[in-house]
Tab-separated table of C-alpha atoms in Angstrom:
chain	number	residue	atom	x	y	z
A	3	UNK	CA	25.140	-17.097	23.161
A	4	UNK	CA	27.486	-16.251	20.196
A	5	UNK	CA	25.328	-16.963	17.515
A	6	UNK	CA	22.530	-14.484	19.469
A	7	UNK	CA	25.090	-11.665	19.563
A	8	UNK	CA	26.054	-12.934	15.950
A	9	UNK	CA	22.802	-12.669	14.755
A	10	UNK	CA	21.792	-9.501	16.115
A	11	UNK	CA	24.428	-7.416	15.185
A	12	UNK	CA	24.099	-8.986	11.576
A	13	UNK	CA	20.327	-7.081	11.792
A	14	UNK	CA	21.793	-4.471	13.385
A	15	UNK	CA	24.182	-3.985	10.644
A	16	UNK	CA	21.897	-4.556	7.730
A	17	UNK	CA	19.337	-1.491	9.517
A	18	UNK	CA	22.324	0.728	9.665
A	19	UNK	CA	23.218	0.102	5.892
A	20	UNK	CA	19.793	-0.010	4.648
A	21	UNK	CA	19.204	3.546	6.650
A	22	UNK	CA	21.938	5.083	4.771
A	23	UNK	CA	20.967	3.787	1.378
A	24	UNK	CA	17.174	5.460	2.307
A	25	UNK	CA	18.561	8.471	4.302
A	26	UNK	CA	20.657	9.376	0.754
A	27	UNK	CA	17.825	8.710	-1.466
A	28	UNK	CA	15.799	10.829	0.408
A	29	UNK	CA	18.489	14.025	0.273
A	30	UNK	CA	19.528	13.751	-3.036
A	31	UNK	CA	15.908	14.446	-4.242
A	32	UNK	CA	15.268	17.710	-5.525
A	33	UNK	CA	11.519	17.763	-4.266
A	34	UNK	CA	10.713	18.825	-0.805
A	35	UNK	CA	10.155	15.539	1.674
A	36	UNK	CA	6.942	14.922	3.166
A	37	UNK	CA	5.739	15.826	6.798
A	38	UNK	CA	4.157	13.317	8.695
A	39	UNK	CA	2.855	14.098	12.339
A	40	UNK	CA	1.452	11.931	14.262
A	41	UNK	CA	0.002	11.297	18.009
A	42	UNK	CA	-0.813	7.677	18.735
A	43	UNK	CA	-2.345	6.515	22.483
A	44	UNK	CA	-3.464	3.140	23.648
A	45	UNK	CA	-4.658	2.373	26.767
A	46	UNK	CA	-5.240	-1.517	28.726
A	47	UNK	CA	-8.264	-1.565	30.585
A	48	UNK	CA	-8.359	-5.077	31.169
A	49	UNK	CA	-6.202	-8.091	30.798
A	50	UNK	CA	-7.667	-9.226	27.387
A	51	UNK	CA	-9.249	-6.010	26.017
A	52	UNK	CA	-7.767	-2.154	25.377
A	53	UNK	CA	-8.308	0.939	22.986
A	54	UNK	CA	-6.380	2.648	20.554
A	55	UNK	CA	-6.384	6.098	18.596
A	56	UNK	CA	-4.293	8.246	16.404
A	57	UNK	CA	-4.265	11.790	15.285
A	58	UNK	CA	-2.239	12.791	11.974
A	59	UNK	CA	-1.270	15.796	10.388
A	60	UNK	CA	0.711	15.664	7.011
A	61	UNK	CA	2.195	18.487	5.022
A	62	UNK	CA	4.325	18.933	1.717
A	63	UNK	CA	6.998	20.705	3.136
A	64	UNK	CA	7.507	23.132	6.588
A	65	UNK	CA	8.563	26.340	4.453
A	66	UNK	CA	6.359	27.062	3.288
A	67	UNK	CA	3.962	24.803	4.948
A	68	UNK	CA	1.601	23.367	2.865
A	69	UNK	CA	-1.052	20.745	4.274
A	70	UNK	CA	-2.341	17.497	2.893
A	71	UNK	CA	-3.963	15.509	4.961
A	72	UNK	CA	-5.483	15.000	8.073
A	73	UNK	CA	-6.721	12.111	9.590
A	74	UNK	CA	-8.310	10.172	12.836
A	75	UNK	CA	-8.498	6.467	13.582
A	76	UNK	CA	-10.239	4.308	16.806
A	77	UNK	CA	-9.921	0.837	17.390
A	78	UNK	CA	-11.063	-1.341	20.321
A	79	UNK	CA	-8.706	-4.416	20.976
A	80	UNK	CA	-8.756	-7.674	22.054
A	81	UNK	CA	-5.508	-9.543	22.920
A	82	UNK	CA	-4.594	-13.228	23.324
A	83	UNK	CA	-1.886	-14.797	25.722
A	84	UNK	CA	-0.071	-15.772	22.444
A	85	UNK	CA	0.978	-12.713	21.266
A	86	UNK	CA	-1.829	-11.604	19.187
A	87	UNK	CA	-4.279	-8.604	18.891
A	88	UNK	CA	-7.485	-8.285	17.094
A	89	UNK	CA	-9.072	-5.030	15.860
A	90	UNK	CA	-11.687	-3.661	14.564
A	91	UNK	CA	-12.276	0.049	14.255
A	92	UNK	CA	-13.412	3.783	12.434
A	93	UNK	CA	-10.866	5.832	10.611
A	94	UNK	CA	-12.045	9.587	9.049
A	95	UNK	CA	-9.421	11.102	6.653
A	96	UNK	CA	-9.705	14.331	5.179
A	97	UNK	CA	-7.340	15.338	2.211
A	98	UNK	CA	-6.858	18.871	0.496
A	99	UNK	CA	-7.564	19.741	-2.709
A	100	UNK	CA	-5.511	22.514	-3.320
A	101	UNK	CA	-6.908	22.756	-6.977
A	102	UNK	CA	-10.202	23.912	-5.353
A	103	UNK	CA	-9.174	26.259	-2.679
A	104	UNK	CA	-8.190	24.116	-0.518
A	105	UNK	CA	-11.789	22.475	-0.175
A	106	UNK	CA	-11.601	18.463	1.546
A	107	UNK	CA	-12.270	15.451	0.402
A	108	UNK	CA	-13.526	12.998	2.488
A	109	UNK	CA	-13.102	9.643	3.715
A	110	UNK	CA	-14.353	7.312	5.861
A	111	UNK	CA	-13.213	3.436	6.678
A	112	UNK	CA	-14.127	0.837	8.599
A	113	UNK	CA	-10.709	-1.378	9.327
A	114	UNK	CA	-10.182	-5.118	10.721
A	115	UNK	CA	-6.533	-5.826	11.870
A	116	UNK	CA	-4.518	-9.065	12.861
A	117	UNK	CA	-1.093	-8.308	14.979
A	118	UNK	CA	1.519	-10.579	16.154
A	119	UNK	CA	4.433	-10.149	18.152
A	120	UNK	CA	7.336	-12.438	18.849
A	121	UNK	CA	11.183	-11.965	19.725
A	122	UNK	CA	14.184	-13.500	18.576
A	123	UNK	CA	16.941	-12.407	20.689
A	124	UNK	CA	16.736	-8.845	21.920
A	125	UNK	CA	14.943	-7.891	18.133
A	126	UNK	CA	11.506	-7.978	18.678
A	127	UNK	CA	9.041	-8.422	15.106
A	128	UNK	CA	5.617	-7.136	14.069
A	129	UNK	CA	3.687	-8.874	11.504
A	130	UNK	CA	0.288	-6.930	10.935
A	131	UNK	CA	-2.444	-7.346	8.522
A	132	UNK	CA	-5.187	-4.863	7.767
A	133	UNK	CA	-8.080	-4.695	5.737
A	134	UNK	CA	-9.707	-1.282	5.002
A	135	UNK	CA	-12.992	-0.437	3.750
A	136	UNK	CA	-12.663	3.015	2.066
A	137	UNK	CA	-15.791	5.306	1.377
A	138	UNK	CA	-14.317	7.648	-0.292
A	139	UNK	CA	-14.939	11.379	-2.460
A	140	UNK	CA	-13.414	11.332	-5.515
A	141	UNK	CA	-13.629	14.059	-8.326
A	142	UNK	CA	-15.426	12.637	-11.204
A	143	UNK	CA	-14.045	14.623	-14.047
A	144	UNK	CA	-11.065	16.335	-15.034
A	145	UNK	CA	-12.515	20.048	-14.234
A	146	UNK	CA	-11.976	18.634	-10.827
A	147	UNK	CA	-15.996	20.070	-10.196
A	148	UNK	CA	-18.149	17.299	-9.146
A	149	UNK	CA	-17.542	14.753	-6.706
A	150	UNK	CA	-19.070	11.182	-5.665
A	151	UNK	CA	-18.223	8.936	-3.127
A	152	UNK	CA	-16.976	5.388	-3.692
A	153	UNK	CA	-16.034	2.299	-2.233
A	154	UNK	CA	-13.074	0.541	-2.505
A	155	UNK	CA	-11.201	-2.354	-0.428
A	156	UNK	CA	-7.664	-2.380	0.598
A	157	UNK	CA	-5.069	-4.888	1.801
A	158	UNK	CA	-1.932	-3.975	4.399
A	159	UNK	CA	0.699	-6.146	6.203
A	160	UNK	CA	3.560	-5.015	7.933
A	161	UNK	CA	6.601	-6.113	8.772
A	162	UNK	CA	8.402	-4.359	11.486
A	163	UNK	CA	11.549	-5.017	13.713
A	164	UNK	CA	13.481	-3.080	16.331
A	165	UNK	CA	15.805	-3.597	18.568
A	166	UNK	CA	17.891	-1.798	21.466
A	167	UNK	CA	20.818	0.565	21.590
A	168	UNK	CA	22.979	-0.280	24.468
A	169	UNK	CA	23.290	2.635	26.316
A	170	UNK	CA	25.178	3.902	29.383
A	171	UNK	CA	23.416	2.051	33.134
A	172	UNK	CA	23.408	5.992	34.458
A	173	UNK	CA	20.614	7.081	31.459
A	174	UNK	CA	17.022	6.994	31.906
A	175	UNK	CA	16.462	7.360	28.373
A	176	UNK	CA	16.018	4.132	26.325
A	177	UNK	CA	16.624	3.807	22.823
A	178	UNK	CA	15.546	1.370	20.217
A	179	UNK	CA	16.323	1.505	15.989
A	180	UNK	CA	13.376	0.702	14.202
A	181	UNK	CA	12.771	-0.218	10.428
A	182	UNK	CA	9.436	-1.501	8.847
A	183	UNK	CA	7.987	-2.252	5.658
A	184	UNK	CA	4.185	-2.366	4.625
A	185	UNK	CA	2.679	-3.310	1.306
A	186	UNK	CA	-0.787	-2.427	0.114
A	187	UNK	CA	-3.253	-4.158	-2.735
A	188	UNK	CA	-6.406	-2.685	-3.834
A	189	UNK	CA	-9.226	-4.700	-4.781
A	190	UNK	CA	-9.488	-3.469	-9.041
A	191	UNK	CA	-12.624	-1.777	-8.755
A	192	UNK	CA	-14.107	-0.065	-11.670
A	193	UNK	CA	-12.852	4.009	-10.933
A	194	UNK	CA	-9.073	3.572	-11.916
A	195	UNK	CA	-7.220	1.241	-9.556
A	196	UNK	CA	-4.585	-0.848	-10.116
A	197	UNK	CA	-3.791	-4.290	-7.973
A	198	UNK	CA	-0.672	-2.475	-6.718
A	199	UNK	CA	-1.654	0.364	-4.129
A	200	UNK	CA	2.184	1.694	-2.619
A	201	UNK	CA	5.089	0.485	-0.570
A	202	UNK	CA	6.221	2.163	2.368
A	203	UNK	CA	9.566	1.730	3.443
A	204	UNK	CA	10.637	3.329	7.283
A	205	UNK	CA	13.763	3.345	9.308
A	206	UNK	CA	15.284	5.182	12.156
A	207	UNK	CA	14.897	5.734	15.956
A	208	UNK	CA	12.775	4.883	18.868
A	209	UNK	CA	13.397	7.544	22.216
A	210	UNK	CA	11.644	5.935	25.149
A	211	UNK	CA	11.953	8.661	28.023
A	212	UNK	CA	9.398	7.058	30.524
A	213	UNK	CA	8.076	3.108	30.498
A	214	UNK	CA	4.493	5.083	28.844
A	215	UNK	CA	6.053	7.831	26.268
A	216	UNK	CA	7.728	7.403	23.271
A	217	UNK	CA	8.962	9.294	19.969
A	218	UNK	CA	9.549	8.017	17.164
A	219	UNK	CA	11.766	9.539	14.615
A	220	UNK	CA	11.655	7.830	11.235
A	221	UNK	CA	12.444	8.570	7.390
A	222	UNK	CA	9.923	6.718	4.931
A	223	UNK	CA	10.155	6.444	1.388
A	224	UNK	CA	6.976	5.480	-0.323
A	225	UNK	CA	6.576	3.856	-3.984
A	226	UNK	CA	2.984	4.988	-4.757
A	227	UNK	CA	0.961	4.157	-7.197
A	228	UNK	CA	-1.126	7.073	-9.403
A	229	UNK	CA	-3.780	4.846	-10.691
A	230	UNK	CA	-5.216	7.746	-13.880
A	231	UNK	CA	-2.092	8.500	-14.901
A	232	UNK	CA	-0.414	4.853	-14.974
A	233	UNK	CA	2.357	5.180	-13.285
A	234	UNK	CA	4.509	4.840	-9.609
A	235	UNK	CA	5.543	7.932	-7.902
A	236	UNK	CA	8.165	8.317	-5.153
A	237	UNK	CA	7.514	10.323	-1.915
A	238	UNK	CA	10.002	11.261	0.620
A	239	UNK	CA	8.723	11.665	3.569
A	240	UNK	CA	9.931	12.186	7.887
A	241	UNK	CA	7.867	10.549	10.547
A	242	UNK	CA	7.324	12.054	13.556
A	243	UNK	CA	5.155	10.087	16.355
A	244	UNK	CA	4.771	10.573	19.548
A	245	UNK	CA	3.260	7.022	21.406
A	246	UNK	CA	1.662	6.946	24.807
A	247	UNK	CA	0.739	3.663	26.025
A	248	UNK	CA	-1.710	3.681	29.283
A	249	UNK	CA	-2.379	0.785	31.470
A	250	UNK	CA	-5.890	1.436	33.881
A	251	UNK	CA	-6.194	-2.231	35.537
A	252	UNK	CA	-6.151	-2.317	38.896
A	253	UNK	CA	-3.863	-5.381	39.159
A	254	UNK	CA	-1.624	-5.502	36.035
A	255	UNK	CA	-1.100	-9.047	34.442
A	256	UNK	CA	1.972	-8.270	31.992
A	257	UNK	CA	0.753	-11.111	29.271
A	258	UNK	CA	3.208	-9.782	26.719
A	259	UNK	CA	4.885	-6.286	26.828
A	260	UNK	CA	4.155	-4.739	23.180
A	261	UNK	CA	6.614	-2.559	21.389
A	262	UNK	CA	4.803	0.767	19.274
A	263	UNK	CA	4.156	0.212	15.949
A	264	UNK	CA	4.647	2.341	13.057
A	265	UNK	CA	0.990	3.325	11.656
């Protein structure tokens, strides 16, 4: 029992110092952060099978507010009673190009996905991989005036923990911290890519009004690569996601209660 509580508030107290460490590098950039918004439902329709979506919304800044990206993703999913879930699903993501008024550029992906879930303790870990095919528009010269569409194949996993914030027996409201880190890999295809894709690094909180709602309010630094001009860029950025988990079964078989996952 002592070397639980002794382990957990070692995570606890490695979160908390690797949030400030992010939460200052983050403020004492001069650049505005990043804007992510995000709306992410799931719903179980039967013991071994359920669906998933997202909506997302990015900007470079709120004043003034100046949009990036938009974005859609489906999955169907198939879970095992060992703490697993398979999916395979459509993505569409549309970014701006502000050098051309503003016009899109498109892309669409087909994705395959392998979660796992397991607890140690009260800290409860993700470990996701994701492959994405990406058909995407690029501009094909520096005039930025013609466009084609290429594919390219990328490479994900996560790593995500959380954990819960004791709180008083009188509040409804739970509340969890929650840090993650993903790495991505790009196939070297022929139009500019490196190996290295980016790094995102997250941490923050979890507010859990209801058993079905949650928001998630999370700071993100990303190390991304810029494959033309050769070099890494850092992005600031603040996550907000709201999660709504649904359950539709008739008689409801808990196999293994899953925990939202940064996406």
């Amino acid at each position: 029992m002592f070397v639980a509580k002794l382990s957990n508030a070692r995570i606890l107290f490695f979160f908390l110092l690797f949030s400030t460490l992010f939460f200052s590098q983050a403020f004492s950039q001069s650049n505005k952060p990043q804007w992510w918004f995000t709306y992410n439902h799931t719903g179980r329709f039967a013991d071994r099978w359920s669906y998933g979506f997202d909506l997302n919304y990015r900007t470079n800044g709120l004043v003034p507010l100046n949009s990036s990206l938009t974005a859609a993703r489906m999955g169907i999913n198939y879970h095992t009673n060992t703490g697993f879930r398979i999916t395979a699903g459509y993505a569409w993501f549309g970014t701006f190009a502000s050098q051309q008024d503003r016009i899109w550029l498109h892309e669409n992906r087909l994705y395959e996905q392998v979660q796992y879930n397991h607890g140690s303790g009260k800290v409860n870990f993700t470990h996701r991989i994701r492959i994405e095919h990406r058909w995407r528009q690029l501009f094909t010269d520096a005039s930025l005036g013609e466009t084609d569409v290429f594919l390219t194949n990328r490479y994900r996993y996560l790593i995500q923990l959380d954990g819960p914030i004791p709180r008083k027996p009188e509040r409804k409201t739970s509340l969890r911290w929650q840090a993650a880190n993903e790495f991505f890999i790009h196939n070297q295809e022929d139009i500019g890519y490196m190996l290295f894709d980016q790094n995102r690094t997250l941490a923050g909180l979890l507010i859990s009004p209801t058993k079905t709602t949650s928001l998630a309010l999370l700071y993100q630094l990303i190390l991304q690569q810029q494959p033309y001009l050769r070099e890494t860029r850092a992005i600031n950025s603040i996550r907000i996601t709201l999660f709504q988990s649904l359950d539709f079964r008739k008689k409801k078989t808990i196999i293994r209660e899953e925990v939202p996952v940064v996406d």
